[in-house]
Structure formats: C-alpha cells, structure tokens
Amino acid sequence: MDMFDEARAIAGTLALCKLTQSQLARQMGVSQSYVANKLRLLGFSDEEKDIIKRGGISERHARAVLRLKGTDERISLLNKLTARSLTVRECEALVDA
C-alpha cells in the first residue's frame, strides 16, 4: 500500500464511519496531524501522483510540494526532485523561493 492508497483508505473510513479526524486517529493509535497529513496527499492530480510514484519521492517531500498552488509549478518541482537527490530541507527551500 503506497501513501496515496493509505490516504484514500483513511478518507473512505472517515466518510463511511462518519468519524472526525481526531476520532479516527484515536482508533488508529496515531495523532490527528498524521491523519490530516495523509488526507492532504489527496490534493495531488493523477499526473502528479504518477510522478511521485515513479520518482520514488518521499511523503515528506510530497507534502512540501503541496504548498505550491499551481499544478505546473508542482510538476516542475516534482521533476526536479526526481532528477536530483534533494533533501526535504532543500525541497522546502525551493518551495519557499
């Protein structure tokens, strides 16, 4: 199960069981921010998800990229991440720039 499968499963469970993020987090034994961060991953387009999967981009890198608003900007940065071995800190610096 990849990060996107897990995010979809969490979203589905929230909807099916009519739980809040906090309630589900307690049942899963994780923090509410863990649940929220997983759900944020659903904000990527299918094309962006494909780049992340193919490029082996980590979840922390992906969440940093989500701070960019435009799909074109995100795709450009994801391609840079795939081509170079940037740390999360370096990725965040590019997002902030």
PDB file of C-alpha atoms in Angstrom:
ATOM      1  CA  MET A   1       0.000   0.000   0.000  1.00  0.00           C
ATOM      2  CA  ASP A   2       1.503   3.329  -1.011  1.00  0.00           C
ATOM      3  CA  MET A   3       0.916   6.719   0.602  1.00  0.00           C
ATOM      4  CA  PHE A   4      -1.972   7.502  -1.753  1.00  0.00           C
ATOM      5  CA  ASP A   5      -3.710   4.173  -1.101  1.00  0.00           C
ATOM      6  CA  GLU A   6      -3.450   4.857   2.611  1.00  0.00           C
ATOM      7  CA  ALA A   7      -4.831   8.379   2.158  1.00  0.00           C
ATOM      8  CA  ARG A   8      -7.794   7.039   0.165  1.00  0.00           C
ATOM      9  CA  ALA A   9      -8.427   4.378   2.813  1.00  0.00           C
ATOM     10  CA  ILE A  10      -8.409   6.984   5.562  1.00  0.00           C
ATOM     11  CA  ALA A  11     -10.759   9.257   3.605  1.00  0.00           C
ATOM     12  CA  GLY A  12     -13.072   6.346   2.906  1.00  0.00           C
ATOM     13  CA  THR A  13     -13.132   5.300   6.546  1.00  0.00           C
ATOM     14  CA  LEU A  14     -13.897   8.842   7.670  1.00  0.00           C
ATOM     15  CA  ALA A  15     -16.818   9.056   5.255  1.00  0.00           C
ATOM     16  CA  LEU A  16     -18.154   5.556   5.841  1.00  0.00           C
ATOM     17  CA  CYS A  17     -17.980   5.653   9.624  1.00  0.00           C
ATOM     18  CA  LYS A  18     -18.816   9.361   9.899  1.00  0.00           C
ATOM     19  CA  LEU A  19     -15.829   9.969  12.171  1.00  0.00           C
ATOM     20  CA  THR A  20     -13.805  13.100  12.756  1.00  0.00           C
ATOM     21  CA  GLN A  21     -10.084  13.054  12.089  1.00  0.00           C
ATOM     22  CA  SER A  22      -9.463  13.042  15.839  1.00  0.00           C
ATOM     23  CA  GLN A  23     -11.779  10.099  16.443  1.00  0.00           C
ATOM     24  CA  LEU A  24     -10.186   8.054  13.675  1.00  0.00           C
ATOM     25  CA  ALA A  25      -6.707   8.969  14.866  1.00  0.00           C
ATOM     26  CA  ARG A  26      -7.531   7.676  18.350  1.00  0.00           C
ATOM     27  CA  GLN A  27      -8.860   4.420  16.916  1.00  0.00           C
ATOM     28  CA  MET A  28      -5.750   4.036  14.741  1.00  0.00           C
ATOM     29  CA  GLY A  29      -3.400   4.925  17.583  1.00  0.00           C
ATOM     30  CA  VAL A  30      -1.899   7.864  15.702  1.00  0.00           C
ATOM     31  CA  SER A  31      -2.071  11.639  16.012  1.00  0.00           C
ATOM     32  CA  GLN A  32      -4.721  13.773  14.369  1.00  0.00           C
ATOM     33  CA  SER A  33      -1.970  15.514  12.390  1.00  0.00           C
ATOM     34  CA  TYR A  34      -0.926  12.127  10.955  1.00  0.00           C
ATOM     35  CA  VAL A  35      -4.459  11.678   9.601  1.00  0.00           C
ATOM     36  CA  ALA A  36      -4.589  15.271   8.321  1.00  0.00           C
ATOM     37  CA  ASN A  37      -1.217  14.938   6.587  1.00  0.00           C
ATOM     38  CA  LYS A  38      -2.306  11.739   4.853  1.00  0.00           C
ATOM     39  CA  LEU A  39      -5.501  13.413   3.646  1.00  0.00           C
ATOM     40  CA  ARG A  40      -3.525  16.362   2.244  1.00  0.00           C
ATOM     41  CA  LEU A  41      -1.903  13.947  -0.225  1.00  0.00           C
ATOM     42  CA  LEU A  42      -5.258  13.615  -1.973  1.00  0.00           C
ATOM     43  CA  GLY A  43      -4.732  17.177  -3.247  1.00  0.00           C
ATOM     44  CA  PHE A  44      -2.368  15.948  -5.956  1.00  0.00           C
ATOM     45  CA  SER A  45      -3.583  15.421  -9.503  1.00  0.00           C
ATOM     46  CA  ASP A  46      -3.258  11.963 -11.057  1.00  0.00           C
ATOM     47  CA  GLU A  47      -0.304  13.183 -13.124  1.00  0.00           C
ATOM     48  CA  GLU A  48       1.454  14.463 -10.008  1.00  0.00           C
ATOM     49  CA  LYS A  49       0.796  11.187  -8.187  1.00  0.00           C
ATOM     50  CA  ASP A  50       2.315   9.266 -11.098  1.00  0.00           C
ATOM     51  CA  ILE A  51       5.477  11.400 -10.993  1.00  0.00           C
ATOM     52  CA  ILE A  52       5.752  10.891  -7.227  1.00  0.00           C
ATOM     53  CA  LYS A  53       5.333   7.122  -7.515  1.00  0.00           C
ATOM     54  CA  ARG A  54       7.681   6.725 -10.497  1.00  0.00           C
ATOM     55  CA  GLY A  55      10.285   9.026  -8.970  1.00  0.00           C
ATOM     56  CA  GLY A  56      10.243   7.382  -5.559  1.00  0.00           C
ATOM     57  CA  ILE A  57       9.570  10.753  -3.938  1.00  0.00           C
ATOM     58  CA  SER A  58       9.045  10.532  -0.187  1.00  0.00           C
ATOM     59  CA  GLU A  59       5.875  11.569   1.564  1.00  0.00           C
ATOM     60  CA  ARG A  60       7.670  14.412   3.355  1.00  0.00           C
ATOM     61  CA  HIS A  61       8.961  15.758   0.032  1.00  0.00           C
ATOM     62  CA  ALA A  62       5.468  15.424  -1.453  1.00  0.00           C
ATOM     63  CA  ARG A  63       3.835  17.327   1.391  1.00  0.00           C
ATOM     64  CA  ALA A  64       6.351  20.151   0.953  1.00  0.00           C
ATOM     65  CA  VAL A  65       5.493  20.334  -2.762  1.00  0.00           C
ATOM     66  CA  LEU A  66       1.785  20.615  -1.903  1.00  0.00           C
ATOM     67  CA  ARG A  67       2.450  24.090  -0.534  1.00  0.00           C
ATOM     68  CA  LEU A  68       2.792  25.279  -4.146  1.00  0.00           C
ATOM     69  CA  LYS A  69      -0.544  26.382  -5.568  1.00  0.00           C
ATOM     70  CA  GLY A  70      -0.163  25.775  -9.295  1.00  0.00           C
ATOM     71  CA  THR A  71      -0.108  22.320 -10.840  1.00  0.00           C
ATOM     72  CA  ASP A  72       2.552  23.394 -13.351  1.00  0.00           C
ATOM     73  CA  GLU A  73       4.811  24.620 -10.542  1.00  0.00           C
ATOM     74  CA  ARG A  74       4.323  21.398  -8.616  1.00  0.00           C
ATOM     75  CA  ILE A  75       5.026  19.212 -11.641  1.00  0.00           C
ATOM     76  CA  SER A  76       8.191  21.187 -12.375  1.00  0.00           C
ATOM     77  CA  LEU A  77       9.438  20.750  -8.817  1.00  0.00           C
ATOM     78  CA  LEU A  78       8.489  17.069  -8.731  1.00  0.00           C
ATOM     79  CA  ASN A  79      10.513  16.538 -11.903  1.00  0.00           C
ATOM     80  CA  LYS A  80      13.486  18.300 -10.266  1.00  0.00           C
ATOM     81  CA  LEU A  81      13.125  16.065  -7.224  1.00  0.00           C
ATOM     82  CA  THR A  82      13.092  13.006  -9.458  1.00  0.00           C
ATOM     83  CA  ALA A  83      16.206  14.143 -11.350  1.00  0.00           C
ATOM     84  CA  ARG A  84      18.201  15.191  -8.267  1.00  0.00           C
ATOM     85  CA  SER A  85      18.568  13.773  -4.790  1.00  0.00           C
ATOM     86  CA  LEU A  86      17.376  16.762  -2.789  1.00  0.00           C
ATOM     87  CA  THR A  87      16.826  16.662   0.935  1.00  0.00           C
ATOM     88  CA  VAL A  88      13.468  17.672   2.369  1.00  0.00           C
ATOM     89  CA  ARG A  89      15.085  20.875   3.605  1.00  0.00           C
ATOM     90  CA  GLU A  90      16.374  21.679   0.099  1.00  0.00           C
ATOM     91  CA  CYS A  91      12.933  20.905  -1.320  1.00  0.00           C
ATOM     92  CA  GLU A  92      11.278  23.214   1.201  1.00  0.00           C
ATOM     93  CA  ALA A  93      13.766  25.983   0.324  1.00  0.00           C
ATOM     94  CA  LEU A  94      12.785  25.675  -3.359  1.00  0.00           C
ATOM     95  CA  VAL A  95       9.102  25.851  -2.411  1.00  0.00           C
ATOM     96  CA  ASP A  96       9.728  28.970  -0.322  1.00  0.00           C
ATOM     97  CA  ALA A  97      11.729  30.651  -3.108  1.00  0.00           C
TER      98      ALA A  97
END
